């Protein structure tokens, strides 16, 4: 009888723990959604660093930005999500690059290379967004970033900035807003 009560108590305790975890997870998920909704109401696009370019199949197909898609509009919620995913992407990239830098400094201690040559400080970059709806109906954005814009004037707000080489001053990636993920991060190499 005592063994039966212990087994019953263990099951009851397990159920209570699972139920509590489920409730906390649901509450956390709800608070994330509420936070995103609240942030999207107060979020304003910073036009000093972000330009939203229209999708033009004749131009952007050449650069293989997207295929088999149609133009899409971005709303405040999309812009907030792009920012969040972009920050996550660069944080992951910088972590890997910091490890690479530390290894490089061990192998070549006399090198004058700086961590800034390996990592990206997103605050120093201008951004161009091109939004599309893909063949599956998912909203995607090509994010093009560059740090050397002094010679561009305001031309970057209306036309694609595309360079070869340039190192980590130029990078781009794709973000699937529907699936909330990024892919195809491409950081330029050095000449």
mmCIF file of C-alpha atoms in Angstrom:
data_model
loop_
_atom_site.group_PDB
_atom_site.id
_atom_site.type_symbol
_atom_site.label_atom_id
_atom_site.label_comp_id
_atom_site.label_asym_id
_atom_site.label_seq_id
_atom_site.Cartn_x
_atom_site.Cartn_y
_atom_site.Cartn_z
ATOM 1 C CA UNK A 1 0.000 0.000 0.000
ATOM 2 C CA UNK A 2 2.827 2.399 0.852
ATOM 3 C CA UNK A 3 4.491 1.627 -2.517
ATOM 4 C CA UNK A 4 1.187 2.348 -4.299
ATOM 5 C CA UNK A 5 0.902 5.764 -2.579
ATOM 6 C CA UNK A 6 4.514 6.618 -3.420
ATOM 7 C CA UNK A 7 3.944 5.720 -7.093
ATOM 8 C CA UNK A 8 0.731 7.749 -7.131
ATOM 9 C CA UNK A 9 2.456 10.715 -5.495
ATOM 10 C CA UNK A 10 5.319 10.488 -8.012
ATOM 11 C CA UNK A 11 2.850 10.495 -10.919
ATOM 12 C CA UNK A 12 0.921 13.377 -9.427
ATOM 13 C CA UNK A 13 4.115 15.335 -8.870
ATOM 14 C CA UNK A 14 5.223 14.619 -12.458
ATOM 15 C CA UNK A 15 1.872 15.793 -13.816
ATOM 16 C CA UNK A 16 2.056 18.966 -11.734
ATOM 17 C CA UNK A 17 5.579 19.697 -12.953
ATOM 18 C CA UNK A 18 4.580 19.107 -16.585
ATOM 19 C CA UNK A 19 1.467 21.260 -16.218
ATOM 20 C CA UNK A 20 3.463 24.057 -14.601
ATOM 21 C CA UNK A 21 6.085 23.903 -17.336
ATOM 22 C CA UNK A 22 3.379 23.996 -20.016
ATOM 23 C CA UNK A 23 1.682 26.981 -18.405
ATOM 24 C CA UNK A 24 4.985 28.854 -18.056
ATOM 25 C CA UNK A 25 5.943 28.118 -21.668
ATOM 26 C CA UNK A 26 2.561 29.260 -22.944
ATOM 27 C CA UNK A 27 2.726 32.384 -20.826
ATOM 28 C CA UNK A 28 6.269 33.060 -22.115
ATOM 29 C CA UNK A 29 5.182 32.541 -25.744
ATOM 30 C CA UNK A 30 2.219 34.816 -25.200
ATOM 31 C CA UNK A 31 4.383 37.487 -23.624
ATOM 32 C CA UNK A 32 6.800 37.304 -26.597
ATOM 33 C CA UNK A 33 3.880 37.826 -28.996
ATOM 34 C CA UNK A 34 2.487 40.648 -26.884
ATOM 35 C CA UNK A 35 5.950 42.210 -26.653
ATOM 36 C CA UNK A 36 6.395 42.023 -30.442
ATOM 37 C CA UNK A 37 2.959 43.570 -30.981
ATOM 38 C CA UNK A 38 3.695 46.364 -28.490
ATOM 39 C CA UNK A 39 7.142 46.983 -29.981
ATOM 40 C CA UNK A 40 5.742 47.063 -33.519
ATOM 41 C CA UNK A 41 3.381 49.889 -32.549
ATOM 42 C CA UNK A 42 6.242 52.039 -31.264
ATOM 43 C CA UNK A 43 8.900 50.940 -33.792
ATOM 44 C CA UNK A 44 9.812 53.506 -36.434
ATOM 45 C CA UNK A 45 12.006 52.786 -39.415
ATOM 46 C CA UNK A 46 15.327 54.603 -39.176
ATOM 47 C CA UNK A 47 15.611 55.965 -42.704
ATOM 48 C CA UNK A 48 19.128 57.187 -41.979
ATOM 49 C CA UNK A 49 20.335 53.570 -42.043
ATOM 50 C CA UNK A 50 17.551 51.559 -43.766
ATOM 51 C CA UNK A 51 16.266 51.778 -47.331
ATOM 52 C CA UNK A 52 13.455 49.560 -48.601
ATOM 53 C CA UNK A 53 13.993 48.902 -52.282
ATOM 54 C CA UNK A 54 11.288 47.569 -54.584
ATOM 55 C CA UNK A 55 11.811 44.100 -56.043
ATOM 56 C CA UNK A 56 12.698 44.414 -59.709
ATOM 57 C CA UNK A 57 12.998 41.098 -61.548
ATOM 58 C CA UNK A 58 15.160 42.534 -64.309
ATOM 59 C CA UNK A 59 17.792 43.811 -61.876
ATOM 60 C CA UNK A 60 17.709 41.465 -58.910
ATOM 61 C CA UNK A 61 17.346 38.221 -60.868
ATOM 62 C CA UNK A 62 20.793 38.998 -62.315
ATOM 63 C CA UNK A 63 22.253 38.981 -58.805
ATOM 64 C CA UNK A 64 20.268 35.813 -57.939
ATOM 65 C CA UNK A 65 18.631 37.548 -55.009
ATOM 66 C CA UNK A 66 15.345 35.661 -55.411
ATOM 67 C CA UNK A 67 13.755 33.553 -58.115
ATOM 68 C CA UNK A 68 10.097 32.699 -58.768
ATOM 69 C CA UNK A 69 8.636 35.334 -56.479
ATOM 70 C CA UNK A 70 6.605 38.512 -56.485
ATOM 71 C CA UNK A 71 7.141 41.835 -54.681
ATOM 72 C CA UNK A 72 5.874 42.106 -51.103
ATOM 73 C CA UNK A 73 5.306 44.970 -48.680
ATOM 74 C CA UNK A 74 6.918 45.288 -45.267
ATOM 75 C CA UNK A 75 4.956 46.442 -42.238
ATOM 76 C CA UNK A 76 6.153 47.585 -38.817
ATOM 77 C CA UNK A 77 5.968 44.063 -37.391
ATOM 78 C CA UNK A 78 8.101 42.777 -40.294
ATOM 79 C CA UNK A 79 10.714 45.488 -39.744
ATOM 80 C CA UNK A 80 10.935 44.672 -36.062
ATOM 81 C CA UNK A 81 11.302 40.960 -36.841
ATOM 82 C CA UNK A 82 13.995 41.657 -39.460
ATOM 83 C CA UNK A 83 15.944 43.634 -36.870
ATOM 84 C CA UNK A 84 15.625 40.868 -34.273
ATOM 85 C CA UNK A 85 16.707 38.100 -36.677
ATOM 86 C CA UNK A 86 19.532 40.201 -38.106
ATOM 87 C CA UNK A 87 20.924 40.822 -34.617
ATOM 88 C CA UNK A 88 20.754 37.082 -33.832
ATOM 89 C CA UNK A 89 22.537 36.286 -37.102
ATOM 90 C CA UNK A 90 25.352 38.756 -36.489
ATOM 91 C CA UNK A 91 25.734 37.645 -32.857
ATOM 92 C CA UNK A 92 26.229 34.046 -34.058
ATOM 93 C CA UNK A 93 28.615 35.181 -36.798
ATOM 94 C CA UNK A 94 30.656 37.304 -34.378
ATOM 95 C CA UNK A 95 30.946 34.445 -31.895
ATOM 96 C CA UNK A 96 32.398 32.169 -34.592
ATOM 97 C CA UNK A 97 34.645 34.950 -35.882
ATOM 98 C CA UNK A 98 35.960 35.707 -32.379
ATOM 99 C CA UNK A 99 37.045 32.081 -32.071
ATOM 100 C CA UNK A 100 38.647 32.340 -35.516
ATOM 101 C CA UNK A 101 40.421 35.564 -34.524
ATOM 102 C CA UNK A 102 41.769 34.064 -31.280
ATOM 103 C CA UNK A 103 43.099 31.063 -33.207
ATOM 104 C CA UNK A 104 44.661 33.397 -35.781
ATOM 105 C CA UNK A 105 46.403 35.436 -33.045
ATOM 106 C CA UNK A 106 47.818 32.251 -31.505
ATOM 107 C CA UNK A 107 49.169 31.088 -34.868
ATOM 108 C CA UNK A 108 50.430 34.552 -35.911
ATOM 109 C CA UNK A 109 51.190 36.528 -32.726
ATOM 110 C CA UNK A 110 53.127 39.192 -34.642
ATOM 111 C CA UNK A 111 50.081 40.041 -36.774
ATOM 112 C CA UNK A 112 48.571 43.507 -36.432
ATOM 113 C CA UNK A 113 45.104 42.189 -37.299
ATOM 114 C CA UNK A 114 42.362 43.502 -35.052
ATOM 115 C CA UNK A 115 39.173 41.800 -33.900
ATOM 116 C CA UNK A 116 37.291 44.456 -35.920
ATOM 117 C CA UNK A 117 38.760 42.881 -39.058
ATOM 118 C CA UNK A 118 36.945 39.670 -38.175
ATOM 119 C CA UNK A 119 33.645 40.789 -36.662
ATOM 120 C CA UNK A 120 30.720 43.002 -37.611
ATOM 121 C CA UNK A 121 29.475 45.966 -35.569
ATOM 122 C CA UNK A 122 25.945 46.254 -36.955
ATOM 123 C CA UNK A 123 25.577 49.844 -35.707
ATOM 124 C CA UNK A 124 28.129 50.919 -38.337
ATOM 125 C CA UNK A 125 26.170 49.604 -41.334
ATOM 126 C CA UNK A 126 23.549 50.930 -43.709
ATOM 127 C CA UNK A 127 20.922 48.402 -44.801
ATOM 128 C CA UNK A 128 18.859 47.748 -47.890
ATOM 129 C CA UNK A 129 15.780 45.523 -47.719
ATOM 130 C CA UNK A 130 14.089 43.867 -50.683
ATOM 131 C CA UNK A 131 10.880 42.024 -49.771
ATOM 132 C CA UNK A 132 9.203 39.274 -51.771
ATOM 133 C CA UNK A 133 6.589 36.591 -51.457
ATOM 134 C CA UNK A 134 8.090 33.279 -52.571
ATOM 135 C CA UNK A 135 6.443 30.496 -54.534
ATOM 136 C CA UNK A 136 5.131 29.006 -51.256
ATOM 137 C CA UNK A 137 3.542 32.316 -50.234
ATOM 138 C CA UNK A 138 6.158 32.984 -47.535
ATOM 139 C CA UNK A 139 7.408 36.517 -47.026
ATOM 140 C CA UNK A 140 11.166 36.808 -47.425
ATOM 141 C CA UNK A 141 13.613 39.700 -47.305
ATOM 142 C CA UNK A 142 17.051 40.105 -48.805
ATOM 143 C CA UNK A 143 19.113 42.227 -46.441
ATOM 144 C CA UNK A 144 22.121 43.970 -47.971
ATOM 145 C CA UNK A 145 24.489 45.712 -45.525
ATOM 146 C CA UNK A 146 27.515 47.920 -46.076
ATOM 147 C CA UNK A 147 29.637 50.161 -43.886
ATOM 148 C CA UNK A 148 31.428 52.380 -46.398
ATOM 149 C CA UNK A 149 28.730 54.732 -47.671
ATOM 150 C CA UNK A 150 30.460 58.109 -47.572
ATOM 151 C CA UNK A 151 31.091 58.104 -51.328
ATOM 152 C CA UNK A 152 27.512 57.031 -52.135
ATOM 153 C CA UNK A 153 25.677 60.113 -50.917
ATOM 154 C CA UNK A 154 21.985 59.271 -50.900
ATOM 155 C CA UNK A 155 22.182 56.990 -53.962
ATOM 156 C CA UNK A 156 22.088 53.907 -51.726
ATOM 157 C CA UNK A 157 18.468 54.731 -50.830
ATOM 158 C CA UNK A 158 17.329 54.128 -54.421
ATOM 159 C CA UNK A 159 19.728 51.617 -55.930
ATOM 160 C CA UNK A 160 21.385 48.393 -54.949
ATOM 161 C CA UNK A 161 24.884 48.631 -53.492
ATOM 162 C CA UNK A 162 26.793 45.666 -54.831
ATOM 163 C CA UNK A 163 30.571 45.290 -54.640
ATOM 164 C CA UNK A 164 33.110 42.550 -54.991
ATOM 165 C CA UNK A 165 35.590 42.064 -52.161
ATOM 166 C CA UNK A 166 35.585 44.751 -49.455
ATOM 167 C CA UNK A 167 35.808 42.307 -46.563
ATOM 168 C CA UNK A 168 33.334 42.362 -43.729
ATOM 169 C CA UNK A 169 32.341 45.893 -44.686
ATOM 170 C CA UNK A 170 29.847 44.258 -47.074
ATOM 171 C CA UNK A 171 27.533 41.375 -46.318
ATOM 172 C CA UNK A 172 24.056 40.170 -47.154
ATOM 173 C CA UNK A 173 21.645 37.460 -46.123
ATOM 174 C CA UNK A 174 18.113 36.277 -46.640
ATOM 175 C CA UNK A 175 15.459 36.227 -43.945
ATOM 176 C CA UNK A 176 12.301 34.177 -44.164
ATOM 177 C CA UNK A 177 9.850 36.179 -42.061
ATOM 178 C CA UNK A 178 7.182 33.480 -42.213
ATOM 179 C CA UNK A 179 9.534 30.852 -40.749
ATOM 180 C CA UNK A 180 11.490 33.414 -38.655
ATOM 181 C CA UNK A 181 14.898 32.241 -39.840
ATOM 182 C CA UNK A 182 17.871 33.538 -41.755
ATOM 183 C CA UNK A 183 19.978 31.792 -44.368
ATOM 184 C CA UNK A 184 22.666 32.392 -46.984
ATOM 185 C CA UNK A 185 24.740 34.832 -44.956
ATOM 186 C CA UNK A 186 27.465 35.978 -47.327
ATOM 187 C CA UNK A 187 30.282 38.193 -46.045
ATOM 188 C CA UNK A 188 32.560 39.584 -48.756
ATOM 189 C CA UNK A 189 36.176 38.505 -48.914
ATOM 190 C CA UNK A 190 39.272 40.659 -49.068
ATOM 191 C CA UNK A 191 41.031 41.312 -52.365
#
